[in-house]
mmCIF file of C-alpha atoms and ligand atoms in Angstrom:
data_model
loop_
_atom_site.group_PDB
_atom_site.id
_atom_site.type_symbol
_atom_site.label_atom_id
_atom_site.label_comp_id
_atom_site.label_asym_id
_atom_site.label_seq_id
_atom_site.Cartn_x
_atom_site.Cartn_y
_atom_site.Cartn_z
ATOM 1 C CA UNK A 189 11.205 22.217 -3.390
ATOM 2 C CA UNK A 190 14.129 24.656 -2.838
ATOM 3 C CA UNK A 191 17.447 23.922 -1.947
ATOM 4 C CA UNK A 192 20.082 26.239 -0.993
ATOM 5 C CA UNK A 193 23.942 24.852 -0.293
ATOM 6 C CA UNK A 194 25.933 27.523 1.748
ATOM 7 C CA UNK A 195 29.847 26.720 0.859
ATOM 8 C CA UNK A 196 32.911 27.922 -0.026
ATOM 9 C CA UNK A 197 33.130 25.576 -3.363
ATOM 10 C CA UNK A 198 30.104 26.552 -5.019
ATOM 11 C CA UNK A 199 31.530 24.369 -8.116
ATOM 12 C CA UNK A 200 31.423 21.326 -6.283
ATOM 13 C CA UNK A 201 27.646 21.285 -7.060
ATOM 14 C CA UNK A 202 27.674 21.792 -10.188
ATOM 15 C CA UNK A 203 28.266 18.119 -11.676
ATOM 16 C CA UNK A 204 25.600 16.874 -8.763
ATOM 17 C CA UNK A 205 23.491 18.884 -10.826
ATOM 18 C CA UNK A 206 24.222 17.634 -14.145
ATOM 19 C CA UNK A 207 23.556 14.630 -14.332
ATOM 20 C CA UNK A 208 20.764 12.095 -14.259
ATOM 21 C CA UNK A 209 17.547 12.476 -11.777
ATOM 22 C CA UNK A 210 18.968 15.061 -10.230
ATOM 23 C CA UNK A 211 19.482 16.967 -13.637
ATOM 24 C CA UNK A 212 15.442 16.065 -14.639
ATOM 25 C CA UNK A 213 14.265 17.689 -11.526
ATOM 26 C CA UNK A 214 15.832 20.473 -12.080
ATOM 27 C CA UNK A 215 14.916 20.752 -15.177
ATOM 28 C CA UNK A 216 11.069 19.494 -14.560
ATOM 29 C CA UNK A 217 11.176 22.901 -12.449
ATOM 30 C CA UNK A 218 10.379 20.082 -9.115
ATOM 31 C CA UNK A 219 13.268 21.529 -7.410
ATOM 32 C CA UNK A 220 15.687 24.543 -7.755
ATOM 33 C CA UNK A 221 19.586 24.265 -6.401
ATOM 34 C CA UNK A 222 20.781 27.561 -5.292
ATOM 35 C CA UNK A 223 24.778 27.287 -4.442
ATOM 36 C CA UNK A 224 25.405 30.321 -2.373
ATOM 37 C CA UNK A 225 29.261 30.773 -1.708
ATOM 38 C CA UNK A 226 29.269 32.393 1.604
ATOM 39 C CA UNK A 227 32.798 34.130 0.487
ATOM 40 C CA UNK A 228 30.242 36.689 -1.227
ATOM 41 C CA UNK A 229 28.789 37.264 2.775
ATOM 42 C CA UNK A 230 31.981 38.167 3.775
ATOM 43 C CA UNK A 231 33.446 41.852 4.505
ATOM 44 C CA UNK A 232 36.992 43.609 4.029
ATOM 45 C CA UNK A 233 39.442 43.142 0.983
ATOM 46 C CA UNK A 234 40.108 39.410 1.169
ATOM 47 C CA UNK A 235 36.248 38.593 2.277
ATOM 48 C CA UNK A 236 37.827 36.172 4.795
ATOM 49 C CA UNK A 237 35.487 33.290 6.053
ATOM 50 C CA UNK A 238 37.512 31.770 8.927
ATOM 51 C CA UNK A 239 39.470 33.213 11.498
ATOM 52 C CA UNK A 240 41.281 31.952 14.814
ATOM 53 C CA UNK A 241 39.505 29.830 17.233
ATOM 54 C CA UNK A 242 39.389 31.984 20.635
ATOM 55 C CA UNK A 243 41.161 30.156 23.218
ATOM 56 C CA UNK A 244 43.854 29.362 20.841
ATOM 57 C CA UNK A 245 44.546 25.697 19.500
ATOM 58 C CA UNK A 246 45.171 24.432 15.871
ATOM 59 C CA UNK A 247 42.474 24.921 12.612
ATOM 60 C CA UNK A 248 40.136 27.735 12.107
ATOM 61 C CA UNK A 249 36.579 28.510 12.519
ATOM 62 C CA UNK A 250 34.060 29.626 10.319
ATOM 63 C CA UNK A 251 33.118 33.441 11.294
ATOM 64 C CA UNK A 252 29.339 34.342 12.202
ATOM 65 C CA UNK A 253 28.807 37.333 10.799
ATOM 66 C CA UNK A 254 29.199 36.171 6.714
ATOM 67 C CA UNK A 255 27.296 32.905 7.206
ATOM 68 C CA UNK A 256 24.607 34.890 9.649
ATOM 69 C CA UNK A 257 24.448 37.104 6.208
ATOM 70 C CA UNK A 258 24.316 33.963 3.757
ATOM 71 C CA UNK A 259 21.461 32.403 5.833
ATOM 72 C CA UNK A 260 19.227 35.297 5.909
ATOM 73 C CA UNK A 261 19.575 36.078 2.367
ATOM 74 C CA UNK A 262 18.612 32.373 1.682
ATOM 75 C CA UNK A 263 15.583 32.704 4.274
ATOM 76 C CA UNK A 264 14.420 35.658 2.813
ATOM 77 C CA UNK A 265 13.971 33.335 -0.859
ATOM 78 C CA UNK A 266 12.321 30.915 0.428
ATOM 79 C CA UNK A 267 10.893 31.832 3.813
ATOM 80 C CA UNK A 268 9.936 28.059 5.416
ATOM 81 C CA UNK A 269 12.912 26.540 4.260
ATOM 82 C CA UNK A 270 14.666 24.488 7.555
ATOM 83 C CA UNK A 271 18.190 25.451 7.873
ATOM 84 C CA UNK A 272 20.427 22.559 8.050
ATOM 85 C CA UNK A 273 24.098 22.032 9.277
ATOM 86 C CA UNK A 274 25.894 18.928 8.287
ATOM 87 C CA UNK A 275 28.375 17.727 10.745
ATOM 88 C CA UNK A 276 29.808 14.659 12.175
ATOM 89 C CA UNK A 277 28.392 15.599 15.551
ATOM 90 C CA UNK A 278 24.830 15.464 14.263
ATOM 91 C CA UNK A 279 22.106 13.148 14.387
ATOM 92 C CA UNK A 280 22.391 9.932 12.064
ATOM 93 C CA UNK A 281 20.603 10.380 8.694
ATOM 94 C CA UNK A 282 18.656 8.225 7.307
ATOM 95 C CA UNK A 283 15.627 6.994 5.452
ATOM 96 C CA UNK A 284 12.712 8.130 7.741
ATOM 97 C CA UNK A 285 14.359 11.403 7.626
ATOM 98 C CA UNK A 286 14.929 11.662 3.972
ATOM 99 C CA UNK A 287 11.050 10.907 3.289
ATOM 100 C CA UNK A 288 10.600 13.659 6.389
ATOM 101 C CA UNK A 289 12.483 16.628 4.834
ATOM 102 C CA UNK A 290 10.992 15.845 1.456
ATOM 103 C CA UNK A 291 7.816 16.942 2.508
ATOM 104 C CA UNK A 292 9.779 20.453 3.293
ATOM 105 C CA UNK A 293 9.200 23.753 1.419
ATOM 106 C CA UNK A 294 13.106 24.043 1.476
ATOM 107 C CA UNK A 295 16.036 23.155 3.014
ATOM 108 C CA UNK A 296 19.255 25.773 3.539
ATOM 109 C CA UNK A 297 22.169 23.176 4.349
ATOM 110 C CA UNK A 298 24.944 25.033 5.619
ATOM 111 C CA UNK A 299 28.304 23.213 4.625
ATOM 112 C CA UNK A 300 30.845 23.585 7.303
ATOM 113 C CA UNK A 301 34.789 23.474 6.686
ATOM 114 C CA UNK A 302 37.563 23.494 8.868
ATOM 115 C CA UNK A 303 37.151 22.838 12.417
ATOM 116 C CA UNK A 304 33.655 24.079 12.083
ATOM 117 C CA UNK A 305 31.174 27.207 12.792
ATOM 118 C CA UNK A 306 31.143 29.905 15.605
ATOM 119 C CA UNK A 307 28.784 27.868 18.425
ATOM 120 C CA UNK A 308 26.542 31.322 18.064
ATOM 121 C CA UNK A 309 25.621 30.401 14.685
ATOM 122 C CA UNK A 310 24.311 26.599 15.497
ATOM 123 C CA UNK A 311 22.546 28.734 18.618
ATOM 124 C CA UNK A 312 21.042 31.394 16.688
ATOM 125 C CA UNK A 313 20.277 29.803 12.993
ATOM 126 C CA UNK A 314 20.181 26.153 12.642
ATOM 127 C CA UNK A 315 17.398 24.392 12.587
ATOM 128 C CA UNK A 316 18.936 20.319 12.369
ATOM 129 C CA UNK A 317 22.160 19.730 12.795
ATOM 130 C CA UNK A 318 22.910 16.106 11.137
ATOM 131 C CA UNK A 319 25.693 13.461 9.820
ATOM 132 C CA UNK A 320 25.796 10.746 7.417
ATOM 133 C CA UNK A 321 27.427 8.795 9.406
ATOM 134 C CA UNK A 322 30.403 7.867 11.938
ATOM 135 C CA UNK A 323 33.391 9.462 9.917
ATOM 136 C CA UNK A 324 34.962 13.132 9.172
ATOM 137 C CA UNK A 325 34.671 14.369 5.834
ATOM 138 C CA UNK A 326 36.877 17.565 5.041
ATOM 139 C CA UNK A 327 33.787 19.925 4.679
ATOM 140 C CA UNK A 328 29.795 19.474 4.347
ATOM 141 C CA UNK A 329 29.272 19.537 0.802
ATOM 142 C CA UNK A 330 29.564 16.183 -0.127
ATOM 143 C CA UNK A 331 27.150 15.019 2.977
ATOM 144 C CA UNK A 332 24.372 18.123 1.643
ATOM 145 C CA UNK A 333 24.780 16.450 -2.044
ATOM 146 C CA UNK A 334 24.195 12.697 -0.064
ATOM 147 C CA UNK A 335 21.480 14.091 1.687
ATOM 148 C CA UNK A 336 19.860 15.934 -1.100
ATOM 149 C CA UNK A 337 20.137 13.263 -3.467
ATOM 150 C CA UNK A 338 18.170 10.693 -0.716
ATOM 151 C CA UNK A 339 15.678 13.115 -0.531
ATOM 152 C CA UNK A 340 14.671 14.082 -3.973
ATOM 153 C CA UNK A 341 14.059 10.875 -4.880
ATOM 154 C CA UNK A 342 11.080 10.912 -2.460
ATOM 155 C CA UNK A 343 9.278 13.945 -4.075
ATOM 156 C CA UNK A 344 6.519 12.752 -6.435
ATOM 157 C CA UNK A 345 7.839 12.595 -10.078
ATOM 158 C CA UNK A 346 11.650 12.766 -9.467
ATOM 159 C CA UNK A 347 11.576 8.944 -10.246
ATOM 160 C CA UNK A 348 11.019 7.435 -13.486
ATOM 161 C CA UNK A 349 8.190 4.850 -11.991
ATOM 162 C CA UNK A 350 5.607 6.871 -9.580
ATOM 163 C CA UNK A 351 6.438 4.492 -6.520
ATOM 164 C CA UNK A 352 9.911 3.392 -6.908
ATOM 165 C CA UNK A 353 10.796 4.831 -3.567
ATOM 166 C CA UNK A 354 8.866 2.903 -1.705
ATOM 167 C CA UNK A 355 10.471 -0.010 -2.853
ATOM 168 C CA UNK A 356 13.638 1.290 -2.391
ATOM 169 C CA UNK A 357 15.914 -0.751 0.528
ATOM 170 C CA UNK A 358 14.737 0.888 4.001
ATOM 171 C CA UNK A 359 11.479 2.323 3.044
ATOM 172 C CA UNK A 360 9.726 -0.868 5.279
ATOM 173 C CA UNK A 361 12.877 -1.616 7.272
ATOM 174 C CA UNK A 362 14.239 -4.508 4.885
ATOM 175 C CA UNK A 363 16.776 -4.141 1.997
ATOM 176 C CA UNK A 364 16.421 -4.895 -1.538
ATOM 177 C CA UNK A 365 15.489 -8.168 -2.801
ATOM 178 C CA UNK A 366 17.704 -9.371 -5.201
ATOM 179 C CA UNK A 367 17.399 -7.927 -9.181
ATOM 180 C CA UNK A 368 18.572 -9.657 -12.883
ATOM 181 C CA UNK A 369 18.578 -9.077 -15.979
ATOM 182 C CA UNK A 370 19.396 -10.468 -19.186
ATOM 183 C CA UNK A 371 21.281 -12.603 -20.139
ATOM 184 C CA UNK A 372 19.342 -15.781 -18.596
ATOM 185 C CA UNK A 373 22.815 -17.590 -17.837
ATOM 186 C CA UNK A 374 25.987 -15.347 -16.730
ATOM 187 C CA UNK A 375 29.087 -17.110 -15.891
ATOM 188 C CA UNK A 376 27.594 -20.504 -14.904
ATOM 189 C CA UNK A 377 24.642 -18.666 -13.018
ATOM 190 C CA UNK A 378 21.031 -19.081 -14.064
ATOM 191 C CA UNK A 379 18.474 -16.508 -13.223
ATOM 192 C CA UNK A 380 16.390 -17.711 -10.903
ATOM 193 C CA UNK A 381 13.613 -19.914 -12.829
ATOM 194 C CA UNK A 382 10.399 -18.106 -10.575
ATOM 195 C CA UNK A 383 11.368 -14.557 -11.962
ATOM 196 C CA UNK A 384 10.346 -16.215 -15.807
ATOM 197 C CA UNK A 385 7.559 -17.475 -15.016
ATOM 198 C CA UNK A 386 5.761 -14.698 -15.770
ATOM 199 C CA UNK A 387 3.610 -15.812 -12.203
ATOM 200 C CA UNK A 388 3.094 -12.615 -10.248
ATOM 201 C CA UNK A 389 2.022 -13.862 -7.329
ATOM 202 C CA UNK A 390 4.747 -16.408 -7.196
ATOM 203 C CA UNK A 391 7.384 -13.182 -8.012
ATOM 204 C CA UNK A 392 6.079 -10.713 -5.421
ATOM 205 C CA UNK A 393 6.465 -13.889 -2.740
ATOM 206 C CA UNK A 394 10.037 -14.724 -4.022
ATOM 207 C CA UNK A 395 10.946 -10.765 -3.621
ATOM 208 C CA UNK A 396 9.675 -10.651 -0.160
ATOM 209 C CA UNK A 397 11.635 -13.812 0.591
ATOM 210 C CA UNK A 398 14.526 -12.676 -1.356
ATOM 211 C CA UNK A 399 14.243 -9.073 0.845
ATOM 212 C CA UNK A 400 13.831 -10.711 4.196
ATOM 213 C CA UNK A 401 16.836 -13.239 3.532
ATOM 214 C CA UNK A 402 19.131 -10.147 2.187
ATOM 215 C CA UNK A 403 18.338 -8.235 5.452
ATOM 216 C CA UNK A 404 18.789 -11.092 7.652
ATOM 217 C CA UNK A 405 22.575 -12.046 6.561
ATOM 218 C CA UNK A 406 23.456 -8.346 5.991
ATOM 219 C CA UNK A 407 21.570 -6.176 8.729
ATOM 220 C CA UNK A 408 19.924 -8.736 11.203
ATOM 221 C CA UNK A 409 19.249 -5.119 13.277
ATOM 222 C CA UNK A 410 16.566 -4.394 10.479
ATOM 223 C CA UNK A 411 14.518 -7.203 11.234
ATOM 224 C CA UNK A 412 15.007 -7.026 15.222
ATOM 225 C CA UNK A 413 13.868 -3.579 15.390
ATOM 226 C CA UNK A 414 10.811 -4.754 13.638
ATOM 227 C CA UNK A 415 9.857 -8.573 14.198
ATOM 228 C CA UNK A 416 8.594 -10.368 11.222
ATOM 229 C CA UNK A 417 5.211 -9.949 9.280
ATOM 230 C CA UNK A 418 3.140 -12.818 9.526
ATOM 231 C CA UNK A 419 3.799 -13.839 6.049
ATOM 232 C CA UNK A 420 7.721 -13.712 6.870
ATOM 233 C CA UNK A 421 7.109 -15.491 9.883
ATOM 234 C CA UNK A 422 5.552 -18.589 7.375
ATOM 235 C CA UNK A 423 8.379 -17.852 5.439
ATOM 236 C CA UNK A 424 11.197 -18.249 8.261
ATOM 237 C CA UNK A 425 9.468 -21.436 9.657
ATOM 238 C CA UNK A 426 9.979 -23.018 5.675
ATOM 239 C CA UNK A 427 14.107 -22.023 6.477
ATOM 240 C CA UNK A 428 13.854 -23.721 9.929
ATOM 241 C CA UNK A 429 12.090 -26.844 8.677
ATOM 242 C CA UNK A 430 14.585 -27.163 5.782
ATOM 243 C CA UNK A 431 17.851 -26.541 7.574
ATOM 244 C CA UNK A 432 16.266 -28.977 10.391
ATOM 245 C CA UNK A 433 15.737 -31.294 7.528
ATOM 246 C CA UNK A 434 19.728 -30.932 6.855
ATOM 247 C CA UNK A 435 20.916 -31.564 10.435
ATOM 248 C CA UNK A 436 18.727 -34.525 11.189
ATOM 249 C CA UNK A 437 19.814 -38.019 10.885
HETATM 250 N N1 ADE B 798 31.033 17.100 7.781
HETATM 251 C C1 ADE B 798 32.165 16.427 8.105
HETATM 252 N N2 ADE B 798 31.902 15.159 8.372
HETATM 253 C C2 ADE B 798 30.560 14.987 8.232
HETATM 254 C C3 ADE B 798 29.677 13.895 8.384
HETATM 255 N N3 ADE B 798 30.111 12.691 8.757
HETATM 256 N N4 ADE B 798 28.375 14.092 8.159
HETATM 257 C C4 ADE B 798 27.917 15.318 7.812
HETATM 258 N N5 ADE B 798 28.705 16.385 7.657
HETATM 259 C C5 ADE B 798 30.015 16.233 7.864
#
């Protein structure tokens, strides 16, 4: 898969794609990173990128015409690619959308600065226009390198065990369950006894109940938006009878 990142800091990719999976996928030839600095796109002596917002008011705007330029060239490499703005007015990111775009040819993300693009631009050339979430970063690049990152790990390979993304918190609407590892006693805390039992059966069941309790305490909207799984249901009736247990005289 190809990914482009349109920006004026080009170098701000280059630890992202240093290090770690992201480094092996490059490497494995899975993916290519292309940082295009959009400064390049731009015309006249000082290749300015921004200029005045019409209408007058603080902060600049990113011009059309070198970012038009920047996202043709990048077209033009990989023709299917989707062209992607990030942006805090965009729709919410997330885990059915990472596993979405990572079934993509190539994705162009187009890293906004300053008060943001000419409105011709998200008209003309975008394709998604998306946010990581409810705050304002100072420019795109750290939200493409956020969304990248969530979606390389679901292309087949990226990942060290074939299908570690699945099990990866959101993939079936329920966090993580709960992980340890050596040493069996930390600080007055014993691993839990089931995960040594070397009992599969018994270990898959604690992770599920370990998973549903996690998403329960810390994001009780998981489990609304889904209802429980029968097994979960057995599970949650256990709870009930044991904190009834508690309350009862
Ligand atoms: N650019 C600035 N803030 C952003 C956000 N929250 N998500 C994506 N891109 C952004």
């Amino acid at each position: 898969m190809d990914f482009f990142a349109l920006t004026i800091f080009s170098g701000m990719f280059e630890t992202f794609a240093a290090h770690g999976i992201i480094r092996r996928a490059l490497e494995s030839g899975r993916i290519s990173m292309t940082p295009v600095n959009i400064r390049d796109y731009a015309a006249g002596r000082h290749r300015e990128t921004d200029d005045r917002p019409y209408g007058g008011g603080s902060g600049m705007v990113m011009k059309p015409e070198p970012l038009a330029a920047a996202i043709k060239d990048a077209r033009a490499r990989c023709p299917e690619a989707r062209t992607v703005l990030l942006s805090p007015r965009g729709t919410r990111f997330d885990q059915h959308a990472a596993r979405k775009y990572a079934g993509c040819k190539g994705l162009i993300f187009v890293c906004g600065r300053y008060e943001g693009l000419d409105e011709r631009i998200c008209d003309g050339y975008i394709d998604d226009e998306i946010s990581i979430g409810d705050y304002v970063l100072t420019g795109g690049e750290l939200a493409a390198m956020v969304v990248m990152d969530a979606v390389i790990r679901h292309i087949p390979g990226t990942l060290g065990a074939e299908d570690a993304a699945e099990c990866d918190s959101f993939s079936d609407q329920r966090l993580e369950h709960a992980h340890y590892t050596r040493p069996r006693f930390f600080e007055g805390r014993a691993v839990p006894d089931v995960l040594l039992s070397g009992n599969h059966r018994e270990i898959e069941h604690w992770r599920m109940e370990s998973a549903l309790l996690q998403t329960l305490i810390r994001r009780p909207d998981l489990v609304e938006n889904t209802g429980l799984t029968k097994q979960e249901k057995q599970v949650v009736k256990k709870w009930c009878r044991y904190l009834e247990s508690l309350v009862s005289e």
